[in-house]
Coordinates of C-alpha atoms and ligand atoms in Angstrom, one line a residue:
M332 CA -49.2 60.8 56.3
R333 CA -46.1 58.9 57.6
G334 CA -43.4 58.6 55.0
S335 CA -44.7 61.2 52.6
Y336 CA -43.2 64.3 51.2
P337 CA -42.6 66.9 52.6
N338 CA -43.0 65.5 56.1
T339 CA -40.3 63.1 55.2
R340 CA -37.3 64.3 53.3
L341 CA -34.6 61.6 53.3
R342 CA -32.1 64.2 52.2
R343 CA -32.5 66.0 55.5
P344 CA -30.2 63.7 57.5
R345 CA -27.7 63.7 54.6
A346 CA -27.1 67.4 54.6
T347 CA -24.0 67.5 56.8
A348 CA -21.0 65.3 57.5
W349 CA -21.8 65.1 61.2
S350 CA -25.4 64.0 60.5
R351 CA -24.2 61.4 57.9
A352 CA -21.8 60.1 60.6
L353 CA -24.6 59.9 63.1
H354 CA -26.9 58.0 60.8
R355 CA -24.4 55.6 59.3
E356 CA -25.7 52.0 59.8
T357 CA -22.6 50.1 59.1
I358 CA -19.0 50.8 60.1
L359 CA -15.7 49.2 59.3
T360 CA -12.7 49.1 61.8
P361 CA -9.2 47.6 61.6
A362 CA -10.5 44.9 63.9
D363 CA -12.7 43.6 61.0
L364 CA -9.6 42.8 58.8
I365 CA -7.5 39.7 58.3
W366 CA -4.3 40.2 56.4
P367 CA -3.1 37.4 54.1
L368 CA 0.7 37.1 53.8
F369 CA 2.9 35.0 51.5
V370 CA 6.0 33.4 53.0
T371 CA 9.1 32.5 51.1
E372 CA 12.5 30.9 52.0
G373 CA 15.6 32.9 52.9
K374 CA 16.5 35.8 55.1
G375 CA 15.9 39.4 54.4
V376 CA 14.0 38.5 51.3
E377 CA 11.2 40.5 49.7
E378 CA 9.9 39.3 46.4
P379 CA 7.2 41.6 44.8
I380 CA 4.4 39.7 43.0
A381 CA 3.9 41.2 39.5
S382 CA 0.2 40.3 39.3
L383 CA -0.4 41.7 42.8
P384 CA 1.1 45.2 42.7
G385 CA 2.0 46.3 46.2
V386 CA 2.1 42.7 47.6
S387 CA 5.3 40.8 48.2
R388 CA 6.4 37.4 49.5
W389 CA 8.5 37.8 52.6
S390 CA 11.0 35.5 54.3
V391 CA 10.1 34.5 57.8
D392 CA 11.9 37.5 59.4
G393 CA 9.9 39.8 57.1
I394 CA 6.7 38.0 58.0
V395 CA 7.4 38.7 61.7
A396 CA 7.8 42.4 60.9
R397 CA 4.5 42.3 59.0
A398 CA 2.8 40.7 62.0
K399 CA 4.2 43.4 64.3
E400 CA 2.9 46.0 61.8
A401 CA -0.5 44.4 62.0
V402 CA -0.5 44.6 65.8
E403 CA 0.4 48.3 65.6
L404 CA -2.4 48.9 63.0
G405 CA -5.0 47.0 65.1
I406 CA -5.4 44.2 62.6
P407 CA -6.2 41.1 64.8
V408 CA -5.3 38.2 62.5
V409 CA -2.7 37.4 59.8
A410 CA -3.3 34.5 57.3
L411 CA -0.3 32.6 56.0
F412 CA 0.4 31.0 52.6
P413 CA 3.7 29.4 51.8
N414 CA 5.6 29.5 48.5
T415 CA 7.2 26.1 48.8
Q416 CA 10.5 25.5 47.1
P417 CA 10.0 23.6 43.8
D418 CA 12.2 20.7 45.0
R419 CA 9.9 20.2 48.1
R420 CA 6.8 19.8 46.0
S421 CA 5.6 16.2 45.3
D422 CA 2.6 14.3 44.0
D423 CA 1.5 13.6 47.5
G424 CA 2.4 17.0 49.0
A425 CA 4.3 15.4 51.8
E426 CA 6.0 18.7 52.7
A427 CA 2.7 19.8 54.2
H428 CA 3.4 17.3 57.1
N429 CA 7.0 18.4 57.8
P430 CA 7.0 20.0 61.2
D431 CA 9.8 22.2 60.0
N432 CA 8.2 23.4 56.8
L433 CA 8.1 27.1 55.8
M434 CA 4.6 27.5 57.2
C435 CA 5.4 26.0 60.6
R436 CA 8.6 28.1 60.9
A437 CA 6.6 31.2 60.1
I438 CA 3.9 30.3 62.7
R439 CA 6.4 29.7 65.4
A440 CA 8.3 32.9 64.6
I441 CA 5.2 35.1 64.8
K442 CA 4.0 33.4 68.0
D443 CA 7.5 33.8 69.6
A444 CA 7.6 37.5 68.7
C445 CA 3.9 38.5 69.2
G446 CA 2.3 35.9 71.4
D447 CA -1.4 36.5 71.8
D448 CA -1.2 40.0 70.5
I449 CA -2.2 38.5 67.1
G450 CA -4.0 35.5 65.8
V451 CA -2.4 33.3 63.2
L452 CA -4.7 31.7 60.6
T453 CA -3.4 28.9 58.5
D454 CA -4.7 27.5 55.2
V455 CA -5.3 23.8 55.0
A456 CA -5.1 22.4 51.4
L457 CA -2.3 20.7 49.6
D458 CA -1.9 23.0 46.6
P459 CA 1.2 24.9 47.8
Y460 CA 2.9 21.5 48.3
T461 CA 1.8 19.4 45.3
S462 CA 3.7 19.1 42.0
H463 CA 0.3 19.2 40.2
G464 CA -1.1 22.2 41.9
Q465 CA -4.4 20.5 43.0
D466 CA -5.6 20.8 46.6
G467 CA -5.7 17.1 47.2
L468 CA -4.4 13.6 46.2
L469 CA -5.0 12.3 42.7
D470 CA -6.1 8.8 41.7
D471 CA -4.9 7.1 38.5
N472 CA -7.4 9.1 36.5
G473 CA -6.3 12.4 37.8
Y474 CA -9.5 12.8 40.0
V475 CA -8.9 14.5 43.3
T476 CA -9.9 11.7 45.8
N477 CA -11.9 12.8 48.8
D478 CA -11.3 10.5 51.8
D479 CA -7.6 10.0 51.2
T480 CA -7.2 13.7 50.9
V481 CA -9.1 14.3 54.1
A482 CA -6.7 12.0 56.0
A483 CA -3.8 14.1 54.6
L484 CA -5.5 17.4 55.5
V485 CA -6.0 16.2 59.1
D486 CA -2.2 15.6 59.4
Q487 CA -1.6 19.0 57.8
A488 CA -3.9 20.7 60.3
L489 CA -2.4 19.0 63.3
N490 CA 1.1 19.9 62.1
Q491 CA 0.0 23.6 62.0
A492 CA -1.8 23.4 65.4
E493 CA 1.4 21.9 67.0
A494 CA 3.4 24.8 65.5
G495 CA 1.0 27.3 67.2
A496 CA -1.7 28.1 64.7
D497 CA -4.8 29.8 66.3
I498 CA -7.3 29.4 63.4
I499 CA -7.2 26.4 61.0
A500 CA -8.8 27.4 57.7
P501 CA -9.5 24.5 55.4
S502 CA -9.7 25.8 51.8
D503 CA -9.8 22.5 50.0
M504 CA -13.6 21.9 49.7
M505 CA -13.4 18.1 50.4
D506 CA -16.5 16.5 52.0
G507 CA -16.3 15.7 55.7
R508 CA -13.0 17.4 56.4
I509 CA -14.3 19.7 59.1
R510 CA -15.5 16.9 61.3
A511 CA -12.2 14.9 60.8
I512 CA -10.1 18.0 61.6
R513 CA -12.2 18.9 64.6
M514 CA -12.0 15.4 66.1
A515 CA -8.2 15.3 65.6
L516 CA -7.8 18.7 67.3
E517 CA -9.9 17.6 70.2
M518 CA -8.0 14.3 70.5
G519 CA -4.7 16.3 70.3
E520 CA -5.9 18.6 73.2
H521 CA -6.1 21.6 70.9
H522 CA -9.4 22.5 72.4
N523 CA -9.2 26.2 71.7
V524 CA -7.9 26.0 68.2
Q525 CA -10.6 27.5 66.0
I526 CA -11.8 26.3 62.6
M527 CA -12.8 28.9 60.0
S528 CA -14.1 26.8 57.2
Y529 CA -13.9 27.9 53.6
A530 CA -17.5 26.6 53.4
A531 CA -18.7 28.2 50.2
K532 CA -15.7 28.4 48.0
Y533 CA -16.4 28.8 44.3
A534 CA -14.4 27.5 41.3
S535 CA -13.5 31.1 40.3
A536 CA -11.5 32.9 37.7
F537 CA -10.4 35.5 40.4
Y538 CA -7.7 33.3 42.0
G539 CA -5.0 33.8 39.3
P540 CA -2.6 36.1 41.1
F541 CA -2.7 34.0 44.2
R542 CA -1.6 31.0 42.3
D543 CA 1.3 33.1 41.0
A544 CA 2.1 34.1 44.6
V545 CA 2.3 30.5 46.0
G546 CA 3.9 29.2 42.8
S547 CA 1.1 26.7 41.9
G548 CA -0.3 28.5 38.8
G549 CA 2.2 27.2 36.3
L550 CA 1.8 23.6 37.7
L551 CA -1.9 23.4 37.7
K552 CA -3.4 21.5 34.7
G553 CA -7.2 21.8 34.3
D554 CA -9.4 23.3 36.9
K555 CA -10.8 22.6 40.4
K556 CA -14.5 22.2 39.4
T557 CA -14.8 18.7 40.9
Y558 CA -14.5 20.1 44.4
Q559 CA -15.0 23.9 44.3
M560 CA -18.5 25.1 43.9
D561 CA -20.3 26.1 40.6
P562 CA -20.7 29.9 40.5
G563 CA -24.4 29.4 39.5
N564 CA -25.3 27.8 42.8
S565 CA -26.7 29.5 45.9
D566 CA -28.9 26.9 47.8
E567 CA -25.9 24.6 47.7
A568 CA -23.8 27.2 49.5
L569 CA -26.3 27.0 52.4
R570 CA -26.0 23.2 52.5
E571 CA -22.2 23.5 52.6
V572 CA -22.4 26.0 55.5
E573 CA -25.0 23.9 57.4
L574 CA -22.8 20.8 57.2
D575 CA -19.6 22.6 58.2
I576 CA -21.3 24.1 61.3
A577 CA -22.6 20.7 62.2
E578 CA -19.2 19.3 61.8
G579 CA -17.6 21.8 64.1
A580 CA -16.6 25.0 62.3
D581 CA -16.5 28.1 64.6
S582 CA -17.0 30.4 61.6
V583 CA -17.5 30.1 57.9
M584 CA -16.1 31.9 54.8
V585 CA -17.6 32.8 51.5
K586 CA -15.0 33.1 48.7
P587 CA -14.5 35.1 46.4
G588 CA -16.1 38.2 47.9
L589 CA -17.7 40.9 45.9
A590 CA -19.4 38.7 43.2
Y591 CA -20.9 36.6 46.0
L592 CA -22.4 39.2 48.3
D593 CA -25.8 37.5 47.9
I594 CA -24.4 34.3 49.3
I595 CA -23.0 36.2 52.4
Y596 CA -26.4 37.8 52.9
R597 CA -28.2 34.5 52.7
V598 CA -25.8 32.7 55.0
R599 CA -26.2 35.5 57.6
A600 CA -30.0 35.4 57.3
E601 CA -30.1 31.6 57.7
F602 CA -27.5 30.8 60.4
L603 CA -26.2 32.3 63.6
V604 CA -22.6 31.8 62.7
P605 CA -19.9 34.4 62.1
V606 CA -19.3 34.8 58.4
F607 CA -16.1 36.1 56.7
A608 CA -15.5 37.1 53.1
Y609 CA -12.3 36.5 51.3
Q610 CA -11.7 39.4 48.9
V611 CA -9.4 37.4 46.7
S612 CA -6.3 38.2 44.7
G613 CA -8.1 39.0 41.4
E614 CA -10.4 41.4 43.2
Y615 CA -7.4 43.2 44.7
A616 CA -5.7 43.3 41.4
M617 CA -8.7 44.8 39.7
I618 CA -8.8 47.8 42.2
E619 CA -5.1 48.4 41.6
A620 CA -5.6 48.2 37.8
A621 CA -8.5 50.7 38.0
Q622 CA -6.2 53.1 39.9
S623 CA -3.3 52.6 37.4
V624 CA -5.5 53.5 34.4
G625 CA -7.2 56.4 36.1
A626 CA -10.5 54.7 36.3
G627 CA -11.0 55.4 40.0
D628 CA -9.4 56.4 43.3
R629 CA -7.9 53.3 44.9
D630 CA -8.5 54.3 48.5
A631 CA -12.2 55.2 47.8
L632 CA -12.8 52.1 45.8
L633 CA -11.3 49.7 48.4
M634 CA -13.1 51.3 51.3
E635 CA -16.4 51.2 49.6
K636 CA -16.0 47.5 48.7
L637 CA -14.9 46.6 52.3
L638 CA -17.8 48.4 53.7
A639 CA -20.1 46.5 51.4
F640 CA -19.0 43.2 53.0
R641 CA -19.9 44.5 56.4
R642 CA -23.2 45.7 55.1
A643 CA -24.0 42.3 53.6
G644 CA -23.4 40.7 57.1
C645 CA -19.7 39.8 57.4
S646 CA -17.9 39.8 60.7
G647 CA -14.7 40.4 58.9
I648 CA -12.8 40.4 55.6
L649 CA -9.6 38.7 54.4
T650 CA -8.0 41.3 52.2
Y651 CA -4.6 42.1 50.8
H652 CA -5.6 45.7 51.3
A653 CA -5.8 45.2 55.1
P654 CA -2.8 47.4 56.0
V655 CA -3.8 50.2 53.5
A656 CA -7.4 50.1 54.8
A657 CA -6.3 50.1 58.5
R658 CA -4.1 53.1 57.9
L659 CA -6.9 54.9 56.3
L660 CA -9.3 54.0 59.1
N661 CA -6.7 55.0 61.7
G662 CA -6.3 58.4 60.0
Ligands
LIG336 C1 -5.9 27.2 47.7 C2 -6.4 28.6 47.9 C3 -6.7 29.5 46.9 C4 -6.9 30.7 47.5 C5 -6.8 30.5 48.9 N1 -6.5 29.2 49.1 C6 -6.6 29.3 45.4 C7 -7.3 28.2 44.8 O1 -8.2 27.6 45.3 O2 -6.8 27.8 43.7 C8 -7.2 31.9 46.7 C9 -7.0 33.2 47.3 C10 -6.8 34.4 46.4 O3 -7.1 34.3 45.2 O4 -6.5 35.4 46.9 N2 -6.4 26.2 48.4

């Protein structure tokens, strides 16, 4: 009679809080969170981002303060994205290779202040540096070239590693870039610099507020569909992940998050590699919008969603809610 009522009552273990705690299969801790931060020029500057209520761009000193806050909260990694000055953006995104660019100054400042108390993850893609807002180099027809772009990304990644980046995270979706970056890191003696590949990154409508935050939104003409994945595809995501592992990725990412839980689940089932989700800007904004119109309780909404990523198989989650979530988890 196994499994039949009334021998089995699944409500029995749900009856009290202590019992629910005892039986909980999945947990979330601050150590599962990665906090994305936007860097801007200046000193003592905080610029709120209208489409991301509660998120600001910070000048390098403010970024260091956020990194220290992350250490206090038990968040192990911050992810950096620069809002490059307009006059430093160009067709070829050359500012990405400047050893003294905003990104490198932020990396060095965090590492000087916090050392190995925190990991610094850096995005590799040209969009914060190009005058056209695409992630790579354009040919005469406006097509984003693959192999020339990969060469530029290798230089960008090395520039970040020299500045002290701990995890290189290529978000560009060019073919072959993981192998090229891994070889360059090995040749440059950066043996312990990790690569977290944005392996399955979709051409998504959820990136809008991010593009405002890095200042590329107004510049971008058209879309990114010739390199980011089609939202209808799932088998192809497994091929992307398989290639990136073979090319030398230490971990892989699925992006956006909530609409792609099935992809996370399939990747985990297929490969023994740590998987991360990026709960992207549009997802953050939707939770904040729900709260502001009284459609839900922000804290409860965000914790339920973050737990869902863990349940689907994620090792961790990149989320703008990281400090809020860590505070809630720390009581
Ligand atoms: C750019 C990049 C994007 C995000 C992270 N890196 C946007 C894009 O591909 O246009 C999106 C993150 C977010 O929406 O929070 N290479």
